[in-house]
């Protein structure tokens, strides 16, 4: 009798698992095809910005999508978001599609759009423009790695803060994968061969340099914001909103508060809907398919 | 500079003299130019030894190993009370650091890719004595590192755009000044000269060489000025394309 009950239970279990797997695949297929529809319905002259989704306390948990989206807003370029997490052919994100042409790398996207949209060259001197580029490279090619080290290698508890949708074993697996990938990248870069203290020292000097240069200016190149502010804001916003109690965040709060004030100015200017674009605040709204600046 | 009764012993561990500049690595030129600018007594060792972090150059300061050219300079500044940036304002110090990092963390990778992956591959392999059959080893290593850093995922044309963007910025910032921050050279000039010297003299028939020597010629003139000021013995410190077997150490 027990054999028969066991046999029927095993059959029931197998059938139930099979049904669950089919249902899961169906849900994944439907949600993927629903997301795919966003890219199929982009009007002409509207940028489709591919991102990996909104961040918990800032519109992105990566500096580069935030830089790119702030640029689109700064120049009021019509755009819509695709948060499916699809990567470009170079394995990078964010990336864009504009009138059928795909462009990867946030900086190349900006150059491409400036050409295509005939965005006038900024009215700043070559000297100031050069200064802006150097500041941008300081943050994107140096400070950025010290932030990655702090978040994904040294103090992995912070990953839970910026990715609260992951818990338990999924979070542990994510931490293992991310920290391994980043360690390899940082070793290749060179910064990964330093001690924890030396890496923090490099980050600290970078923050100090940015703060000293900004001084009492409203924006990095003067009283008006410029394209380079999108990059600098994209990076600094990660420290302020997504790296709580990190050495970077504490340093800015305690000694270089002009950087926090700067971020608030950029946020108020270009992100009046900030709270709606973060998924861990009171009124998050999905903007997949919404066209911005579609006059 | 604090006066010491006894000069500390400073030995720079390097990879040997270069064919047309005192080193094939910009970081050794940066470090040695700093020593000369700060008027420190030092000796060079060309045993091609790597530090515990696997990096070169490094120094032995009274027997103590110190790594990474920037950290070495900070160490020496503190130990010997040196500040070659003392005439810079805090804002200028900030932008000086930005230009240094742009050159060392961005432009540098264009130099690496030109040398080991693209147009200079045969030249560098022959120079360092890597047989063709084994060329894939350093090429594979460099590709992985460059991909980790990010620049390795771009095409050659995209890399050249990035390279030109950095050089144009340096040229526009330098403008007609003799040195990057005015009439007096500073610590940051050592780093920028280190990088630019490779494009000026040791990246033959590449876009990088063209940008420095023909398009943004104030950078070429700047390199010559730094060479004249800090390297009057330049010709003794190079191998002249391998013709001099034992140049000045």
XYZ file of C-alpha atoms in Angstrom:
544
model
C 0.000 0.000 0.000
C 2.782 2.414 0.902
C 4.516 1.634 -2.374
C 1.402 2.600 -4.298
C 1.005 5.828 -2.277
C 4.687 6.630 -2.808
C 4.426 5.919 -6.529
C 1.376 8.158 -6.882
C 3.102 10.890 -4.855
C 6.162 10.764 -7.069
C 3.986 11.004 -10.164
C 2.049 13.918 -8.658
C 5.344 15.660 -7.708
C 6.827 15.221 -11.190
C 3.694 16.481 -12.910
C 3.469 19.495 -10.570
C 7.116 20.386 -11.180
C 6.623 20.035 -14.900
C 3.582 22.338 -14.828
C 5.487 24.878 -12.703
C 8.424 24.876 -15.124
C 6.108 25.367 -18.092
C 4.311 28.203 -16.288
C 7.630 29.879 -15.385
C 8.865 29.651 -18.971
C 5.575 31.094 -20.196
C 5.795 34.009 -17.765
C 9.420 34.674 -18.765
C 8.515 34.488 -22.448
C 5.554 36.827 -22.073
C 7.464 39.358 -19.988
C 10.436 39.222 -22.393
C 8.207 39.638 -25.422
C 6.326 42.454 -23.702
C 9.640 44.203 -23.012
C 10.794 43.493 -26.566
C 7.757 45.406 -27.808
C 9.223 48.618 -26.381
C 12.094 48.567 -28.867
C 9.772 47.718 -31.738
C 7.593 50.769 -31.103
C 10.170 53.581 -30.995
C 9.179 56.537 -33.194
C 11.693 58.179 -35.521
C 14.065 60.698 -33.946
C 13.453 59.297 -30.467
C 16.419 57.777 -28.635
C 15.882 54.352 -27.120
C 18.094 54.153 -24.048
C 18.886 50.628 -22.885
C 19.561 50.401 -19.142
C 19.577 47.709 -16.501
C 16.702 49.178 -14.543
C 16.194 51.847 -11.918
C 18.301 52.126 -8.787
C 16.843 52.084 -5.278
C 17.788 55.655 -4.282
C 18.932 57.220 -7.557
C 17.539 56.680 -11.083
C 20.372 54.244 -11.777
C 22.733 52.219 -9.617
C 25.472 52.779 -12.193
C 27.094 56.137 -13.016
C 27.061 55.710 -16.800
C 23.311 55.359 -17.437
C 22.710 58.263 -15.058
C 25.270 60.346 -16.993
C 23.649 59.503 -20.313
C 20.077 60.069 -19.187
C 21.028 63.381 -17.538
C 22.604 64.432 -20.844
C 19.387 63.606 -22.709
C 17.466 65.722 -20.219
C 20.010 68.569 -20.302
C 19.534 68.937 -24.061
C 15.844 67.930 -24.057
C 16.415 65.131 -26.552
C 13.303 62.959 -27.001
C 13.975 59.536 -25.528
C 12.434 56.479 -23.978
C 13.871 53.817 -21.705
C 14.223 50.090 -22.106
C 14.944 48.567 -18.697
C 15.150 44.977 -19.942
C 18.872 44.778 -19.199
C 19.788 43.843 -22.778
C 23.519 44.397 -23.414
C 25.125 45.851 -26.551
C 27.161 43.774 -28.978
C 30.293 44.953 -27.095
C 28.917 43.525 -23.884
C 28.415 46.999 -22.458
C 25.528 48.918 -21.021
C 24.091 51.522 -21.249
C 23.702 51.845 -24.985
C 21.260 53.472 -27.403
C 19.398 52.960 -30.623
C 18.530 56.006 -32.716
C 16.734 55.724 -36.041
C 17.896 52.137 -36.350
C 21.557 52.792 -35.493
C 22.974 51.179 -32.326
C 25.733 52.929 -30.372
C 27.474 51.559 -27.289
C 29.541 53.305 -24.603
C 28.069 56.324 -22.884
C 30.697 58.717 -24.243
C 30.300 57.570 -27.849
C 26.524 57.818 -27.442
C 26.886 61.461 -26.416
C 29.239 62.250 -29.338
C 26.883 60.505 -31.753
C 23.801 62.366 -30.528
C 25.555 65.724 -30.612
C 26.374 65.123 -34.277
C 22.960 63.760 -35.225
C 20.967 66.395 -33.361
C 23.228 69.284 -34.410
C 23.732 70.241 -30.811
C 25.788 73.441 -30.911
C 29.261 73.208 -29.602
C 29.230 74.457 -26.060
C 30.165 78.073 -25.642
C 33.153 77.482 -23.437
C 36.808 78.043 -24.139
C 38.978 75.130 -25.345
C 40.924 75.537 -22.078
C 37.792 74.961 -19.967
C 36.629 72.129 -22.201
C 40.024 70.468 -21.740
C 39.710 70.919 -17.980
C 36.293 69.267 -18.075
C 37.623 66.252 -19.953
C 40.438 65.770 -17.435
C 37.974 65.923 -14.515
C 35.700 63.432 -16.236
C 38.562 60.980 -16.834
C 39.681 61.359 -13.205
C 36.258 60.173 -12.051
C 35.512 57.551 -14.720
C 38.964 55.971 -15.044
C 40.248 56.277 -11.478
C 37.738 57.184 -8.753
C 35.218 54.750 -10.244
C 37.488 51.754 -9.541
C 37.997 52.747 -5.930
C 34.205 52.905 -5.566
C 33.818 49.448 -7.122
C 36.408 48.090 -4.721
C 34.646 49.617 -1.743
C 31.226 48.318 -2.766
C 31.906 44.942 -4.273
C 35.108 43.715 -2.687
C 35.860 45.404 0.608
C 32.407 45.890 2.084
C 30.035 43.585 0.313
C 27.143 44.443 2.669
C 26.603 47.518 0.517
C 25.452 45.367 -2.388
C 22.287 44.574 -0.416
C 21.629 48.330 -0.141
C 21.737 48.982 -3.876
C 20.172 45.699 -4.910
C 17.517 45.081 -2.242
C 15.598 42.859 -4.652
C 18.236 40.189 -4.018
C 18.077 38.288 -0.733
C 19.333 35.054 0.776
C 21.200 32.663 -1.540
C 20.562 34.856 -4.587
C 22.344 37.755 -2.906
C 25.251 35.509 -1.843
C 25.623 34.205 -5.414
C 25.479 37.743 -6.836
C 28.149 38.918 -4.381
C 30.448 36.022 -5.321
C 30.058 36.627 -9.070
C 30.338 40.435 -8.945
C 33.334 40.494 -6.616
C 35.175 37.905 -8.728
C 34.516 39.737 -12.006
C 35.539 43.072 -10.520
C 38.687 41.711 -8.894
C 39.822 40.408 -12.297
C 39.010 43.699 -14.015
C 40.786 45.704 -11.330
C 43.847 43.465 -11.534
C 43.969 44.070 -15.284
C 43.518 47.796 -14.725
C 46.351 47.845 -12.180
C 44.552 49.321 -9.213
C 43.626 45.863 -7.976
C 47.242 45.146 -7.097
C 47.213 47.733 -4.345
C 46.342 47.156 -0.716
C 42.941 48.226 0.631
C 44.564 51.232 2.323
C 46.303 52.331 -0.871
C 43.109 52.015 -2.915
C 41.228 54.147 -0.387
C 44.081 56.668 -0.422
C 43.730 56.973 -4.213
C 39.954 57.474 -3.897
C 40.373 60.035 -1.136
C 42.840 62.090 -3.173
C 40.463 62.020 -6.155
C 37.523 63.275 -4.069
C 39.727 65.975 -2.580
C 40.875 67.051 -6.053
C 37.277 67.304 -7.305
C 36.182 69.285 -4.266
C 39.170 71.634 -4.441
C 38.558 72.302 -8.098
C 34.801 72.841 -7.682
C 35.395 75.204 -4.760
C 32.440 77.560 -4.529
C 31.423 77.290 -8.155
C 27.833 76.315 -8.896
C 28.923 73.757 -11.488
C 32.317 72.429 -12.429
C 32.976 74.790 -15.306
C 31.241 77.874 -13.955
C 27.782 79.231 -13.175
C 26.034 77.202 -15.855
C 26.007 73.415 -16.138
C 27.807 71.834 -19.073
C 27.924 68.408 -20.664
C 30.772 67.307 -18.399
C 28.536 67.881 -15.358
C 26.433 64.919 -16.505
C 29.439 62.611 -16.087
C 30.561 64.099 -12.782
C 27.041 64.095 -11.369
C 26.506 60.500 -12.549
C 29.537 59.361 -10.550
C 29.143 61.511 -7.425
C 25.451 60.638 -7.106
C 26.420 56.980 -6.645
C 28.578 57.877 -3.652
C 25.910 60.071 -2.084
C 22.866 57.881 -2.672
C 24.168 54.341 -3.047
C 27.236 54.079 -0.837
C 25.888 54.841 2.648
C 28.499 54.895 5.426
C 31.276 54.120 2.926
C 34.601 55.941 3.389
C 33.780 57.900 0.190
C 30.397 59.053 1.457
C 31.712 59.950 4.914
C 34.558 61.961 3.427
C 32.184 63.989 1.244
C 29.771 64.597 4.135
C 32.443 65.549 6.645
C 35.003 67.429 4.619
C 33.840 68.087 1.056
C 30.207 69.012 1.379
C 30.383 71.255 -1.688
C 30.140 68.031 -3.717
C 26.838 67.120 -1.991
C 25.449 70.604 -2.643
C 26.510 70.309 -6.268
C 24.698 66.985 -6.639
C 21.553 68.465 -5.140
C 21.679 71.327 -7.656
C 21.986 68.907 -10.581
C 19.246 66.690 -9.184
C 16.823 69.613 -8.706
C 17.589 70.952 -12.183
C 17.294 67.777 -14.266
C 15.439 65.282 -12.115
C 12.268 66.872 -10.674
C 10.804 63.349 -10.910
C 13.728 61.773 -9.012
C 11.561 60.004 -6.440
C 9.408 58.428 -9.137
C 12.498 57.076 -10.881
C 13.901 55.229 -7.884
C 12.313 51.927 -7.052
C 12.819 52.012 -3.323
C 10.931 55.195 -2.508
C 7.271 55.767 -1.927
C 5.930 56.319 -5.424
C 8.081 54.501 -7.964
C 6.642 54.558 -11.476
C 7.664 52.341 -14.347
C 8.571 54.554 -17.297
C 9.125 51.807 -19.884
C 7.563 53.134 -23.074
C 7.160 56.722 -21.838
C 8.593 59.272 -24.257
C 10.326 62.244 -22.671
C 10.503 65.620 -24.467
C 8.226 64.482 -27.255
C 6.990 67.911 -28.291
C 63.883 69.654 0.851
C 64.990 68.818 4.393
C 68.694 68.547 4.753
C 69.817 65.155 5.977
C 73.184 64.436 7.445
C 73.137 61.189 5.551
C 71.593 60.980 2.102
C 69.183 58.051 1.969
C 70.035 55.338 -0.501
C 67.503 55.375 -3.351
C 67.700 52.692 -6.012
C 65.225 52.704 -8.898
C 64.601 49.202 -10.236
C 63.919 49.597 -13.958
C 63.562 47.512 -17.105
C 66.588 48.844 -18.952
C 67.172 51.859 -21.192
C 64.903 52.458 -24.152
C 65.905 52.867 -27.792
C 64.977 56.579 -28.152
C 63.890 57.632 -24.639
C 65.434 56.619 -21.276
C 62.778 53.939 -20.748
C 60.094 52.056 -22.623
C 57.785 52.555 -19.668
C 56.383 56.058 -19.068
C 56.351 55.456 -15.303
C 60.115 55.038 -15.108
C 60.633 58.300 -17.003
C 58.126 59.990 -14.681
C 59.943 58.702 -11.605
C 63.434 59.509 -12.799
C 62.387 62.979 -13.995
C 60.916 63.592 -10.517
C 64.223 62.568 -8.904
C 66.047 65.037 -11.148
C 63.486 67.808 -10.590
C 63.766 67.328 -6.795
C 67.568 67.048 -7.096
C 67.652 63.712 -5.263
C 70.638 61.429 -5.443
C 69.688 58.036 -6.791
C 71.031 55.083 -8.718
C 69.375 52.886 -11.296
C 69.317 49.138 -11.418
C 68.238 47.475 -14.646
C 67.868 43.913 -13.416
C 64.257 43.861 -14.734
C 63.184 42.726 -11.303
C 59.469 43.008 -10.475
C 58.158 44.194 -7.125
C 56.038 42.130 -4.766
C 52.965 43.650 -6.455
C 54.283 42.517 -9.842
C 54.867 46.107 -10.909
C 57.834 47.981 -12.283
C 59.428 50.453 -11.721
C 59.751 50.412 -7.953
C 62.354 51.737 -5.554
C 64.395 50.554 -2.635
C 64.648 53.363 -0.104
C 67.346 52.467 2.413
C 66.529 48.850 1.612
C 62.737 49.267 1.970
C 60.688 48.379 -1.125
C 58.161 51.005 -2.220
C 55.805 50.369 -5.121
C 53.876 52.285 -7.776
C 55.330 55.469 -9.217
C 52.652 57.766 -7.716
C 52.854 56.181 -4.271
C 56.666 56.312 -4.447
C 56.551 60.049 -5.146
C 54.122 60.610 -2.252
C 56.375 58.529 -0.007
C 59.462 60.522 -0.936
C 57.593 63.826 -0.601
C 56.678 62.900 2.942
C 59.986 61.359 3.957
C 62.137 64.123 2.532
C 59.723 67.075 2.922
C 59.458 67.764 -0.802
C 56.595 69.593 -2.531
C 57.188 70.298 -6.195
C 53.564 71.485 -6.505
C 53.928 74.115 -3.768
C 53.357 77.000 -6.190
C 49.966 75.594 -7.273
C 46.687 76.774 -5.717
C 44.334 74.085 -4.277
C 42.186 74.389 -7.427
C 45.263 73.949 -9.640
C 46.358 70.938 -7.602
C 42.926 69.442 -8.252
C 43.119 69.895 -11.994
C 46.777 68.775 -12.003
C 45.708 65.459 -10.518
C 42.912 65.200 -13.078
C 45.313 65.633 -16.011
C 47.753 63.161 -14.528
C 45.048 60.533 -14.107
C 43.713 61.176 -17.601
C 47.198 60.595 -19.007
C 48.033 57.575 -16.827
C 44.670 55.798 -16.709
C 43.288 56.576 -20.159
C 45.898 57.767 -22.684
C 48.367 55.176 -21.350
C 46.113 52.333 -22.499
C 46.115 53.719 -26.038
C 49.912 53.542 -25.934
C 49.719 49.930 -24.688
C 47.276 48.915 -27.412
C 49.311 50.606 -30.163
C 52.400 48.749 -28.969
C 51.160 45.269 -28.191
C 48.023 44.788 -30.264
C 47.951 47.155 -33.209
C 50.504 49.036 -35.290
C 53.691 48.641 -33.231
C 53.435 44.952 -32.451
C 56.291 43.747 -34.655
C 58.504 46.637 -33.563
C 58.070 46.025 -29.837
C 58.370 42.237 -30.082
C 61.673 42.585 -31.945
C 62.867 45.226 -29.480
C 62.192 43.189 -26.338
C 63.263 39.956 -28.017
C 59.991 37.990 -28.060
C 60.118 35.266 -30.739
C 57.177 35.390 -33.194
C 56.010 31.959 -32.096
C 55.554 33.237 -28.554
C 54.085 36.625 -29.427
C 50.598 35.407 -28.565
C 51.500 35.272 -24.854
C 52.018 38.998 -24.172
C 49.294 39.854 -26.718
C 46.766 37.680 -24.879
C 47.780 39.137 -21.508
C 47.495 42.725 -22.744
C 44.124 42.015 -24.406
C 42.722 40.658 -21.143
C 44.021 43.596 -19.136
C 42.733 46.133 -21.650
C 39.327 44.453 -21.712
C 39.206 44.552 -17.926
C 40.024 48.243 -17.963
C 37.392 48.827 -20.652
C 39.307 50.355 -23.546
C 40.084 46.937 -24.975
C 36.447 46.513 -25.959
C 36.644 49.366 -28.456
C 37.652 49.150 -32.088
C 40.954 50.589 -33.300
C 39.185 53.672 -34.709
C 37.380 54.274 -31.419
C 40.634 53.944 -29.500
C 42.250 56.546 -31.753
C 39.314 58.924 -31.110
C 39.811 58.511 -27.372
C 43.560 59.040 -27.782
C 43.091 62.194 -29.829
C 40.528 63.529 -27.354
C 43.025 63.267 -24.520
C 45.882 64.770 -26.515
C 43.734 67.633 -27.778
C 42.725 68.384 -24.175
C 46.365 68.363 -23.061
C 47.361 70.582 -25.974
C 44.576 73.095 -25.292
C 45.300 73.196 -21.594
C 49.049 73.645 -22.153
C 48.428 76.286 -24.840
C 51.515 78.534 -25.044
C 52.720 77.960 -21.490
C 56.226 76.493 -21.144
C 54.989 73.913 -18.624
C 51.507 72.696 -17.796
C 51.055 75.031 -14.855
C 53.049 78.044 -15.904
C 56.649 79.079 -16.123
C 57.855 76.704 -13.447
C 57.636 72.923 -13.923
C 55.870 70.930 -11.228
C 55.498 67.334 -10.077
C 52.628 66.743 -12.492
C 54.893 67.654 -15.412
C 56.962 64.552 -14.586
C 53.910 62.319 -15.059
C 52.682 64.053 -18.220
C 56.164 64.101 -19.732
C 56.518 60.398 -18.930
C 53.448 59.560 -21.020
C 54.036 62.068 -23.834
C 57.692 61.067 -24.245
C 56.573 57.630 -25.441
C 54.374 59.128 -28.162
C 57.039 61.699 -29.081
C 59.908 59.231 -29.489
C 58.890 55.613 -29.091
C 55.658 54.947 -30.951
C 56.899 54.980 -34.542
C 54.473 55.299 -37.468
C 51.373 55.448 -35.296
C 48.530 57.920 -34.933
C 49.817 58.706 -31.440
C 53.166 59.788 -32.841
C 51.420 61.863 -35.516
C 49.187 63.644 -32.996
C 52.100 64.720 -30.767
C 54.685 65.475 -33.453
C 52.568 66.938 -36.249
C 49.081 67.909 -35.137
C 49.381 69.172 -31.557
C 52.896 70.471 -31.893
C 52.965 72.391 -28.617
C 53.092 68.940 -27.002
C 56.151 68.076 -29.102
C 57.823 71.341 -28.082
C 56.905 70.705 -24.442
C 58.594 67.301 -24.568
C 61.725 68.844 -26.029
C 61.685 71.498 -23.303
C 61.398 68.914 -20.498
C 64.146 66.856 -22.116
C 66.492 69.851 -22.328
C 65.710 70.984 -18.779
C 65.970 67.673 -16.930
C 67.817 65.333 -19.276
C 70.903 67.081 -20.653
C 72.435 63.566 -20.779
C 69.477 62.150 -22.739
C 71.619 60.872 -25.585
C 73.765 58.931 -23.105
C 70.691 57.317 -21.549
C 69.257 55.697 -24.689
C 70.432 52.807 -26.820
C 69.956 54.674 -30.142
C 67.811 51.936 -31.593
C 69.882 49.159 -30.035
C 73.204 50.359 -31.455
C 74.582 51.255 -28.001
C 74.735 48.113 -25.918
C 75.660 49.720 -22.606
C 74.134 53.190 -22.289
C 74.486 55.240 -19.118
C 72.629 53.567 -16.273
